[in-house]
Backbone as a ProteinNet text record, in pm:
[ID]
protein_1_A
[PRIMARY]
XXXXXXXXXXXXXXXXXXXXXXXXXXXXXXXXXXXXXXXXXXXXXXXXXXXXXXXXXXXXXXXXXXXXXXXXXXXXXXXXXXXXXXXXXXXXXXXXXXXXXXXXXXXXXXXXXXXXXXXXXXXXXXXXXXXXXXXXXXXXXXXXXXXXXXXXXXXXXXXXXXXXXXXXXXXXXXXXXXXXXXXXXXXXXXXXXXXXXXXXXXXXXXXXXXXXXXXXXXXXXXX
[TERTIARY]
12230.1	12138.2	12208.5	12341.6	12381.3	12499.6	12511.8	12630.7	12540	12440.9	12388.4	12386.3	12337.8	12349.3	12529.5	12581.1	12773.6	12799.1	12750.2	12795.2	12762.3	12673.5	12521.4	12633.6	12680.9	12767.3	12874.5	12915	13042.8	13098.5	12972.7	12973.8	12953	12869.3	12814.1	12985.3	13064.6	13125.1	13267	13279.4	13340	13330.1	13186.4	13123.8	13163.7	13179.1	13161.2	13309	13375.9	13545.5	13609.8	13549.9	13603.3	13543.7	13421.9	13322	13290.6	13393	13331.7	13217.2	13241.4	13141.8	13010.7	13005.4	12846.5	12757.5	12810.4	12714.5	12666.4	12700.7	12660.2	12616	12448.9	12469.2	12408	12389.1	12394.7	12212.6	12113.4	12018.5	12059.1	12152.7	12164	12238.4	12276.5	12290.6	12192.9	12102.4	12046	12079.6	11996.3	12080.2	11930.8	11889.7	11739.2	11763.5	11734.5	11714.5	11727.9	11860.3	11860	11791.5	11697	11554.6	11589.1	11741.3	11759.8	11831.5	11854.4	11946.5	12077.5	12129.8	12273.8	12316.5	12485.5	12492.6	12526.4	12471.3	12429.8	12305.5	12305.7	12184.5	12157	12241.7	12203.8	12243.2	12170.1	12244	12217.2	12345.4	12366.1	12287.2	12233.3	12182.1	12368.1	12367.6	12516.4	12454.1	12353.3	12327.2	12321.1	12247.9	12202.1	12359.7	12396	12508.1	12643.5	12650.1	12729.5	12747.9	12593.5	12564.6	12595.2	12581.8	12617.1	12756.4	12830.3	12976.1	13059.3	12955	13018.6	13109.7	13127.2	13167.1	13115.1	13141.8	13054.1	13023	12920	12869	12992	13011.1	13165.2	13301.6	13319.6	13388.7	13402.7	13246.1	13220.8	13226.6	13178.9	13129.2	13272.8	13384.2	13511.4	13601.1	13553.3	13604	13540	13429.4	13338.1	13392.1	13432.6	13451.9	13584.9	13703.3	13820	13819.5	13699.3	13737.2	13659.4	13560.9	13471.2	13577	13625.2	13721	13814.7	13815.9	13965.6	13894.6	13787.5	13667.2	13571.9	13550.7	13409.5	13494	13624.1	13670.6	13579.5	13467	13414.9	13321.2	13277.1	13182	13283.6	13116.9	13172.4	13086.9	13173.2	13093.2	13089.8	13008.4	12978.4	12945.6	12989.1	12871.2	12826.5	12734.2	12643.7	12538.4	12601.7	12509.6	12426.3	12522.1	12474.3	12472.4	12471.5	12416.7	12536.7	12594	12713.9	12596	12625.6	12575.9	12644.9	12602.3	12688.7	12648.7	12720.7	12673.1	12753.3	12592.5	12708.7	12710.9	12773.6	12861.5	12768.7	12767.5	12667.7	12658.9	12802.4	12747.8	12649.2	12632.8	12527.1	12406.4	12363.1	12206.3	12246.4	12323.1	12333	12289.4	12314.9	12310.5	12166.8	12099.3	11939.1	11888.5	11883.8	11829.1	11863.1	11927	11962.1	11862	11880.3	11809.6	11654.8	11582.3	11433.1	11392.2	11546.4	11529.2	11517	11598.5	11569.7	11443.4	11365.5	11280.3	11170.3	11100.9	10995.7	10882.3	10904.3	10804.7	10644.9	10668.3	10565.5	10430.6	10558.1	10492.8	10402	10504.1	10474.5	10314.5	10292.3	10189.7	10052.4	10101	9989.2	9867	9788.5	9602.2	9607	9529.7	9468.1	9311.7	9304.9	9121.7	9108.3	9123.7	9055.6	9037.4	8899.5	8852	8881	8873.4	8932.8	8839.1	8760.7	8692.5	8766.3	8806.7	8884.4	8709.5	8739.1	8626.6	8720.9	8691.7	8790.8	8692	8708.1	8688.5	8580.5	8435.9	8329.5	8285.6	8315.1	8281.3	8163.1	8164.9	7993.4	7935.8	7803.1	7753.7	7746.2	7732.2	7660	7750	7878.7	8038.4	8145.4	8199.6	8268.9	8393.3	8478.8	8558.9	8677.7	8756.2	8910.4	9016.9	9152.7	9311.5	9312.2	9234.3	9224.7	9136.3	9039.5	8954.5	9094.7	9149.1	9248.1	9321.4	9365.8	9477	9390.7	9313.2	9243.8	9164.2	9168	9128.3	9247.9	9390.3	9459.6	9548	9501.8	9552	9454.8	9328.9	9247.1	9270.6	9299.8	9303.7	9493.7	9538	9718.7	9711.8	9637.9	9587.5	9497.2	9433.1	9405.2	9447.8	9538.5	9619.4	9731.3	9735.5	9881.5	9797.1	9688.6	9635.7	9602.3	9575	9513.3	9651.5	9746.7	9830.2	9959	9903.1	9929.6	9850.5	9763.9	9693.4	9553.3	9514.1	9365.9	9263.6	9121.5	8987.4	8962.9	8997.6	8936.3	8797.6	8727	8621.7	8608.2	8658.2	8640.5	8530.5	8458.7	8360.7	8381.5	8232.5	8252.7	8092.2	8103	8012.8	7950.6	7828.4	7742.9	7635.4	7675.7	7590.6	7595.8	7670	7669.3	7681.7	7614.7	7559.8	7578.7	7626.8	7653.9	7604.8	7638.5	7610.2	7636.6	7731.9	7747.3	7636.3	7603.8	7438.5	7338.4	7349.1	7223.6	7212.9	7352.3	7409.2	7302.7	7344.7	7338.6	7152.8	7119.9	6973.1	6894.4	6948.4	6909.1	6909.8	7057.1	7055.5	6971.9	6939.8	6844.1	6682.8	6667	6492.7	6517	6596.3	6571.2	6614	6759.7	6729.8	6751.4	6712.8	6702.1	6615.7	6503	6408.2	6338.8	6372.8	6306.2	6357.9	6531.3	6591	6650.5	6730.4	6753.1	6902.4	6950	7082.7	7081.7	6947.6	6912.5	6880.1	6791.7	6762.7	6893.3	6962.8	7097.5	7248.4	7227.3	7267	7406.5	7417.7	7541.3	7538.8	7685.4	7626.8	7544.6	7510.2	7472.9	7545.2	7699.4	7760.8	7795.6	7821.1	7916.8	7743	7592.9	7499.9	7493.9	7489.9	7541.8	7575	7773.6	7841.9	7812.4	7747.4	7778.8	7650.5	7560.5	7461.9	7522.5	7658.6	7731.8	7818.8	7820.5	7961	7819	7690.1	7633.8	7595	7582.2	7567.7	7613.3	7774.7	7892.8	7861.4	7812.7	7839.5	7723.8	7601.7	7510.1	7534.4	7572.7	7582.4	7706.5	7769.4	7892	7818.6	7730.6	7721.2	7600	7547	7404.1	7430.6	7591.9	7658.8	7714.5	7788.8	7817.4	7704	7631.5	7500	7435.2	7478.9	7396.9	7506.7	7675.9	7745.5	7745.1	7696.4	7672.8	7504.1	7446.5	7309.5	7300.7	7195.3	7186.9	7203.2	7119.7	7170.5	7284	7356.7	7489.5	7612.5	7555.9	7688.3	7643.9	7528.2	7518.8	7549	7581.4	7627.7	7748.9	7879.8	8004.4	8036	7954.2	8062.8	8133.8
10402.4	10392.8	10422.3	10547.8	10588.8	10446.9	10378.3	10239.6	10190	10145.4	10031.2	10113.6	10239.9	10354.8	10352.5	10359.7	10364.7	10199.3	10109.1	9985.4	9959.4	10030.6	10023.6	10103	10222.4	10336.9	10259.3	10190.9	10165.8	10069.2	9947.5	9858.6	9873.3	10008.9	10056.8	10105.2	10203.3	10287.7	10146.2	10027.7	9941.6	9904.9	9841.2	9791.4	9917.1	10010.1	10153.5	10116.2	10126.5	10099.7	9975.1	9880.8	9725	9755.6	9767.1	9740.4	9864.8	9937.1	10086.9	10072.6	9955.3	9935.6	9891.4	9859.3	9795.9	9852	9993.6	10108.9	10057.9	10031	10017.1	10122.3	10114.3	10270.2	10193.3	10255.5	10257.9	10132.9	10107.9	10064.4	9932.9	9923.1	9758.6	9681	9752.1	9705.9	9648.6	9525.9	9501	9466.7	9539	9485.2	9460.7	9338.7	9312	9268.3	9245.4	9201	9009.1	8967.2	8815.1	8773.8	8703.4	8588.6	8467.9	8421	8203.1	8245.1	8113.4	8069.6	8134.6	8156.9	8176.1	8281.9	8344.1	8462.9	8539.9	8683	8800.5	8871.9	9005.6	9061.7	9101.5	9142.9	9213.3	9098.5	9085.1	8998.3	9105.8	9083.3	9134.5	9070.6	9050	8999.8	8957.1	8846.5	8875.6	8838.4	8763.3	8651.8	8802.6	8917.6	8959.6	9044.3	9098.6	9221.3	9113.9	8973.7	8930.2	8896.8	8829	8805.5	8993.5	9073.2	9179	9218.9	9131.4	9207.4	9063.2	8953.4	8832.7	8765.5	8715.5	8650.7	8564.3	8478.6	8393.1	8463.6	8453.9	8550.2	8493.5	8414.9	8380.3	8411.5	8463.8	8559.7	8703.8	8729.8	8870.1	8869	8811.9	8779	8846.2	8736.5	8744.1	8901.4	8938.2	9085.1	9210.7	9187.7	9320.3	9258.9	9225.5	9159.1	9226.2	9175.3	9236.1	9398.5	9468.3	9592.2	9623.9	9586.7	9642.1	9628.5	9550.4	9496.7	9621.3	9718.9	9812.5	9940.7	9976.6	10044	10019.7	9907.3	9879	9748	9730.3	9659.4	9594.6	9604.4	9580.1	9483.3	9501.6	9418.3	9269.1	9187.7	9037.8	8982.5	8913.5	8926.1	8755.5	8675.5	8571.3	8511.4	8452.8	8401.1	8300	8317.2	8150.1	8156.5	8087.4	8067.9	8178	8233.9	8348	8476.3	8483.2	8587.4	8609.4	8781.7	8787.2	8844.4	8811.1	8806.6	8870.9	8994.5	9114.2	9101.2	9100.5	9094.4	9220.5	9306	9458.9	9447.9	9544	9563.6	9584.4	9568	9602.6	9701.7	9825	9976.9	10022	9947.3	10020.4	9982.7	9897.7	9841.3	9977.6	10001.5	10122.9	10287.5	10277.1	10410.7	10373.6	10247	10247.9	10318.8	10239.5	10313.1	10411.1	10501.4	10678	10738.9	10659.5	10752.3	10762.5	10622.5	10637.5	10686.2	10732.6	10781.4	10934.8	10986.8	11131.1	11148.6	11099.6	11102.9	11235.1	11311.5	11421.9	11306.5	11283.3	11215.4	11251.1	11373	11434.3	11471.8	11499	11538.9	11371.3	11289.1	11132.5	11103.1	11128.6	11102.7	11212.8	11335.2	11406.2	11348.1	11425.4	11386.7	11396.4	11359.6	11357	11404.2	11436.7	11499.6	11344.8	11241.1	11112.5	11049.4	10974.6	10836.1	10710.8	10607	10483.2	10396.6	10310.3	10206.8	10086.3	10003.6	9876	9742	9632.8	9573.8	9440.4	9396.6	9264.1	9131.3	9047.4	8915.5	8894.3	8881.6	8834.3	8729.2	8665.9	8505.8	8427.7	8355.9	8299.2	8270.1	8295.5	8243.4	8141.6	8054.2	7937.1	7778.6	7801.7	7715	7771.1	7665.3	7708.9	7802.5	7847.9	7940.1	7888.5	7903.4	7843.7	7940.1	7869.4	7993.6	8048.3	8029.8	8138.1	8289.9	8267.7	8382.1	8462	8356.7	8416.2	8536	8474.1	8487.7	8666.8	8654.7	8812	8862.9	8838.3	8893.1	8959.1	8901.6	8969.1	9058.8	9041.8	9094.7	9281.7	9247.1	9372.1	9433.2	9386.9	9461.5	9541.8	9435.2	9541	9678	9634.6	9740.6	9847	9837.2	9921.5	10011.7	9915.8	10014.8	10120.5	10035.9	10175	10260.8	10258.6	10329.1	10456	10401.6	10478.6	10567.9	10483.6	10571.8	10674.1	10645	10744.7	10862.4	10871	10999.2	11003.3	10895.5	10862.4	10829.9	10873.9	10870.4	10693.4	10588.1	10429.6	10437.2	10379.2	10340.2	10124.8	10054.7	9891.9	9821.4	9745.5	9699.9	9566.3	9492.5	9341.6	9320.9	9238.7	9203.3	9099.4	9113.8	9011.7	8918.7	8771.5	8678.5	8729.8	8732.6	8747.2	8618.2	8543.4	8438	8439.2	8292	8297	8151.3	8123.2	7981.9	7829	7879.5	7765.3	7757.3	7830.3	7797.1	7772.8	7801.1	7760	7597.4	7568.5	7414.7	7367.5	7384.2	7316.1	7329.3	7442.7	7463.1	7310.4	7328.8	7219.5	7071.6	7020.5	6943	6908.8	6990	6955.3	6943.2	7034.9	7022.3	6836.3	6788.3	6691.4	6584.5	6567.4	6475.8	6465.5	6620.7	6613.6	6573.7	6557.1	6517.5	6539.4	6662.9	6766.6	6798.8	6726.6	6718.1	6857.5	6859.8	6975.5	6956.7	7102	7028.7	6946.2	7027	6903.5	6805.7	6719.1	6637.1	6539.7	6587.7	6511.8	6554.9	6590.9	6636.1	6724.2	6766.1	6835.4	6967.2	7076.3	7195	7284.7	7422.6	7433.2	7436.3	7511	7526.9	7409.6	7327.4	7166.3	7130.8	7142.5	7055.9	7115.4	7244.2	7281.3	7246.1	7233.9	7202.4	7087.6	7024	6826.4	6809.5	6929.6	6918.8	6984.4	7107.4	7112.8	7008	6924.3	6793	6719	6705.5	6618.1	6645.4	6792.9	6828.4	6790.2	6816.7	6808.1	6620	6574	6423.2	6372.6	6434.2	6394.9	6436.4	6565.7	6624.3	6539.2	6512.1	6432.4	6249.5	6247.6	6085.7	6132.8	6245.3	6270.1	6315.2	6356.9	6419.7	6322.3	6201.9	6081.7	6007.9	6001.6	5928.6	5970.5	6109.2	6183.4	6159.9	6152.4	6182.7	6007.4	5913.6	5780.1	5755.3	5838.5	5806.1	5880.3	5826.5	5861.3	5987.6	6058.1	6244.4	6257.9	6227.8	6267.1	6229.1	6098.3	6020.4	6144	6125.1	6277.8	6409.3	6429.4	6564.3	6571.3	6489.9	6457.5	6341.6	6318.7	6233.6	6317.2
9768.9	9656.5	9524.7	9539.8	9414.9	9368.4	9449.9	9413.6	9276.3	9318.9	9174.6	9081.5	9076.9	8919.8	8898.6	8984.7	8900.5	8896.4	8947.7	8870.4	8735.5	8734.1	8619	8494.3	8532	8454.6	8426.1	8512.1	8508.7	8415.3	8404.1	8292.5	8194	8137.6	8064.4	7985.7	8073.6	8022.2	7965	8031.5	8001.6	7887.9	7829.7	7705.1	7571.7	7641.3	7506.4	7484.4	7591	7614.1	7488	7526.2	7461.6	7314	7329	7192.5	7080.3	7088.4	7018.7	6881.3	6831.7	6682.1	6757	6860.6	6895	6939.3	6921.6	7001.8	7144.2	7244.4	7349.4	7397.2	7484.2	7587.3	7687.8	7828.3	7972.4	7956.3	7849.8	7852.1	7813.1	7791.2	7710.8	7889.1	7956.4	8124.5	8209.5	8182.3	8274.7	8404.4	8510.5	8688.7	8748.8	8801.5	8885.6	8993	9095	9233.4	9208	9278.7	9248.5	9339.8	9250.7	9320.9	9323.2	9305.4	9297.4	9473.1	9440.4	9596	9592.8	9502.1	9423.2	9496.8	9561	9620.5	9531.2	9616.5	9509.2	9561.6	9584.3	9566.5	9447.2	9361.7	9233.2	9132.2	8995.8	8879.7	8731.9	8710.3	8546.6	8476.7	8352.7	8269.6	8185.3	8127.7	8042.4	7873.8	7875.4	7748.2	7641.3	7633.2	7573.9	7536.6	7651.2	7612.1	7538.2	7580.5	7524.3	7367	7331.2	7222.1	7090.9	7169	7111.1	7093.6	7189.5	7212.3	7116.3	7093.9	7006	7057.3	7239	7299.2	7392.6	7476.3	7581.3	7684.1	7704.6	7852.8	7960.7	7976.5	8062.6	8071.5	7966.4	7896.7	7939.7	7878.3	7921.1	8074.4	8159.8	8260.6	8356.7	8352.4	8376.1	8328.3	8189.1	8187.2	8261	8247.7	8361.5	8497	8559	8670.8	8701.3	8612.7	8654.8	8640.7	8549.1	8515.4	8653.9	8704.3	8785.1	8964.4	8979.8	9102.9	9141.1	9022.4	9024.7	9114.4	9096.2	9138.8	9235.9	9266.3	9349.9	9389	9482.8	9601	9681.2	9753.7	9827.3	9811.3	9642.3	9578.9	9582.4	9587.7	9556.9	9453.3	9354.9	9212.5	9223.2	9121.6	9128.5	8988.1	8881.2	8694	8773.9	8734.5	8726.3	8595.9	8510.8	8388.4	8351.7	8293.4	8236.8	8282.7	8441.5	8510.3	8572.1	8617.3	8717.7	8817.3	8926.8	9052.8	9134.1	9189.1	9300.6	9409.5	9521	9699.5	9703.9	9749.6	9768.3	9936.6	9981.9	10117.5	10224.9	10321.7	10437.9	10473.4	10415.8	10393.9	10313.2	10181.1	10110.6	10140.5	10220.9	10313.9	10385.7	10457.5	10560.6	10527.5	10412.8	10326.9	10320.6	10220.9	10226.6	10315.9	10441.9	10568.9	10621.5	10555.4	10588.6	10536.6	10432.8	10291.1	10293.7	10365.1	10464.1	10574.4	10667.9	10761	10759.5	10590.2	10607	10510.6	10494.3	10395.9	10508.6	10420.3	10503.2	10555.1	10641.1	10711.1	10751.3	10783.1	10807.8	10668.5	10552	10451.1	10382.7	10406.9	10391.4	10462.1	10581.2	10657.9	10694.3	10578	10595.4	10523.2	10646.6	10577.4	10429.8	10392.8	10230.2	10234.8	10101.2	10081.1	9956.6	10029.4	9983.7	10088.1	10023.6	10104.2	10017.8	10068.9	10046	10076.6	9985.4	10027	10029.5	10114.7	10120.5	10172.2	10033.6	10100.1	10049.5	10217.5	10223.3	10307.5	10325.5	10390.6	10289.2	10278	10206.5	10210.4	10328.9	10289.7	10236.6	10182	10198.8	10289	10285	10445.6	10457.2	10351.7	10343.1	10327.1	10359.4	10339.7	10460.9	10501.1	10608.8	10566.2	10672	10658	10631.4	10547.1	10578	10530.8	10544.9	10518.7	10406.8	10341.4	10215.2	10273.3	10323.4	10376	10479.6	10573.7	10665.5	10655.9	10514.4	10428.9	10364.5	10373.7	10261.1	10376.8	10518.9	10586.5	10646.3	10672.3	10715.4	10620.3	10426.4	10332.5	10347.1	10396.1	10371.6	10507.4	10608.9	10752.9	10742.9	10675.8	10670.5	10587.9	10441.1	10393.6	10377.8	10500.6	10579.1	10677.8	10750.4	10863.9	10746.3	10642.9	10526.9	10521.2	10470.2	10391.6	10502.3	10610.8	10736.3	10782.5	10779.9	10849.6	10751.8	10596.8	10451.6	10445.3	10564.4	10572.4	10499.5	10445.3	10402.4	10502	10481.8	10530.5	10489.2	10544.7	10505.8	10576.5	10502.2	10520.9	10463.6	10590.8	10583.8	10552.3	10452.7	10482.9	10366	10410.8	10346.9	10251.9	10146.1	10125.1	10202.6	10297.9	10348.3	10256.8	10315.5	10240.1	10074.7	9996.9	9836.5	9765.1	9804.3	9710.4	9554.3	9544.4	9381.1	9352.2	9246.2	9160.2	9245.7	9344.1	9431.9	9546	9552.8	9689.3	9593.2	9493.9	9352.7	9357.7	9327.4	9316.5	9404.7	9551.1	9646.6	9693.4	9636.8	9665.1	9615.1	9468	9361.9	9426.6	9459.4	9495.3	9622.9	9710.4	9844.9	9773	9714.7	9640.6	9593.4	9523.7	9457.3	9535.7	9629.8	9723.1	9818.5	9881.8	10021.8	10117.7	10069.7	10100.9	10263.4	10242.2	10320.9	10457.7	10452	10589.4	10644.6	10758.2	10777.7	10844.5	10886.2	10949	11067.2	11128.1	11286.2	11254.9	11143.4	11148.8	11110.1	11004.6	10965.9	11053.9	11158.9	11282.9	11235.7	11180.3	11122	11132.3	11112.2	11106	10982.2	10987.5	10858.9	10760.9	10788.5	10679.9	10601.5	10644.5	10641.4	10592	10624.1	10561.5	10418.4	10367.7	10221	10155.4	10248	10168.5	10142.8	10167.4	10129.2	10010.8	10023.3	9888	9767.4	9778.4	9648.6	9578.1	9692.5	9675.6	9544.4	9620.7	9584.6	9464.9	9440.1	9291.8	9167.1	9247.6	9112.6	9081	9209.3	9186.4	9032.6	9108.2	8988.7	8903.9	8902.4	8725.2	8625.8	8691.4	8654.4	8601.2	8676.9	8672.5	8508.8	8531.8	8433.3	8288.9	8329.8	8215.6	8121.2	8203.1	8135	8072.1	8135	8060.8	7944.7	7943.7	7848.2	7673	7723.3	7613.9	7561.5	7628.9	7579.3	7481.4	7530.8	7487	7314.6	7280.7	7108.4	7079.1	7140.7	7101.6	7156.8	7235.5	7303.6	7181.3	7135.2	7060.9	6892.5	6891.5	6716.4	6748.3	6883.4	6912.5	6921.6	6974.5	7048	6915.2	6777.8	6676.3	6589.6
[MASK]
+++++++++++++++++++++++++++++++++++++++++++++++++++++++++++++++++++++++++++++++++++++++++++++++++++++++++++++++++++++++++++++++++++++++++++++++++++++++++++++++++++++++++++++++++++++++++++++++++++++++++++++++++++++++++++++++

């Protein structure tokens, strides 16, 4: 864990080294977790410290590199446009997992004097289920088991049937042309007979909406 704070120092103490007028200190070092394809777990930032030091980040890039090589052997450094890119050693992953393994565990997993309301799934009743619900059913059940096993009182629960503007839709549309059918009679299920009166909603309002921005008050409202 202490490697990325002395690469961090180390470039730092480089920049003070080369640049004495630019006031450099240890904050002008950016180091983040590399998120491209590119190898590297760690990336420098260079655009910013370079533009300060009044050379090409490629430049700079190439001098932190040779100063850093004399010290930290093991590292494998990488520029790619802009960014130097570090693959640290498969010892310092090793050290990570020391450093979680001596953690007070016990103190980690004691009870708490909190409760926790987690309210997850909610579906509508009234629309079928799909991988989005999945997806926040297995988002509220993981965060549950942390929370449970962080030493908190969970208490799980869901909102039932919470109806909103979309069963309104669909109410509307059945009063006007449903004409009094049901899911047995239009042999379908319920959720799927709903849904096909919200489809039918958006359809009219869409066809009623156009009609309306063509007609005489529509065109003195919308000129």
């Amino acid at each position: 864990m202490n490697l990325l704070f002395n690469i961090q120092s180390s470039i730092s103490n480089f920049l003070i080294k080369e640049y004495p007028d630019k006031a450099f200190g240890i904050g002008d070092v950016l180091i983040s977790a590399n998120k491209t394809q590119n190898k590297g777990d760690y990336t420098v930032l260079l655009f910013p410290i370079a533009k300060k030091a009044g050379i090409s980040p490629l430049q700079l890039g190439e001098r932190i590199i040779s100063y850093l090589q004399i010290e930290f052997n093991t590292l494998t450094f990488e520029i790619v446009s802009g960014f130097l890119n570090i693959e640290m050693p498969v010892s310092y992953w090793h050290d990570c997992l020391k450093h979680l393994m001596i953690l007070d565990l016990k103190n980690l997993f004691a009870k708490k004097d909190k409760t926790v309301l987690v309210e997850y799934s909610s579906p509508n009743t009234n629309k079928p289920l799909h991988l989005g619900h999945i997806r926040n059913i297995l988002l509220g059940w993981s965060l549950s088991n942390i929370l449970d096993r962080l030493g908190y009182k969970v208490i799980k629960t869901q909102v039932v049937n919470d109806r909103g503007i979309a069963i309104c839709k669909s109410m509307l549309a059945w009063q006007k042309f449903g004409n009094e059918s049901t899911p047995e009679s239009a042999g379908i299920k319920g959720d799927h007979f709903v849904g096909d009166y919200y489809v039918l909603f958006e359809r009219k309002f869409k066809e009623e909406y156009q009609e309306f921005q063509t007609s005489e008050m529509g065109q003195q409202i919308y000129r």
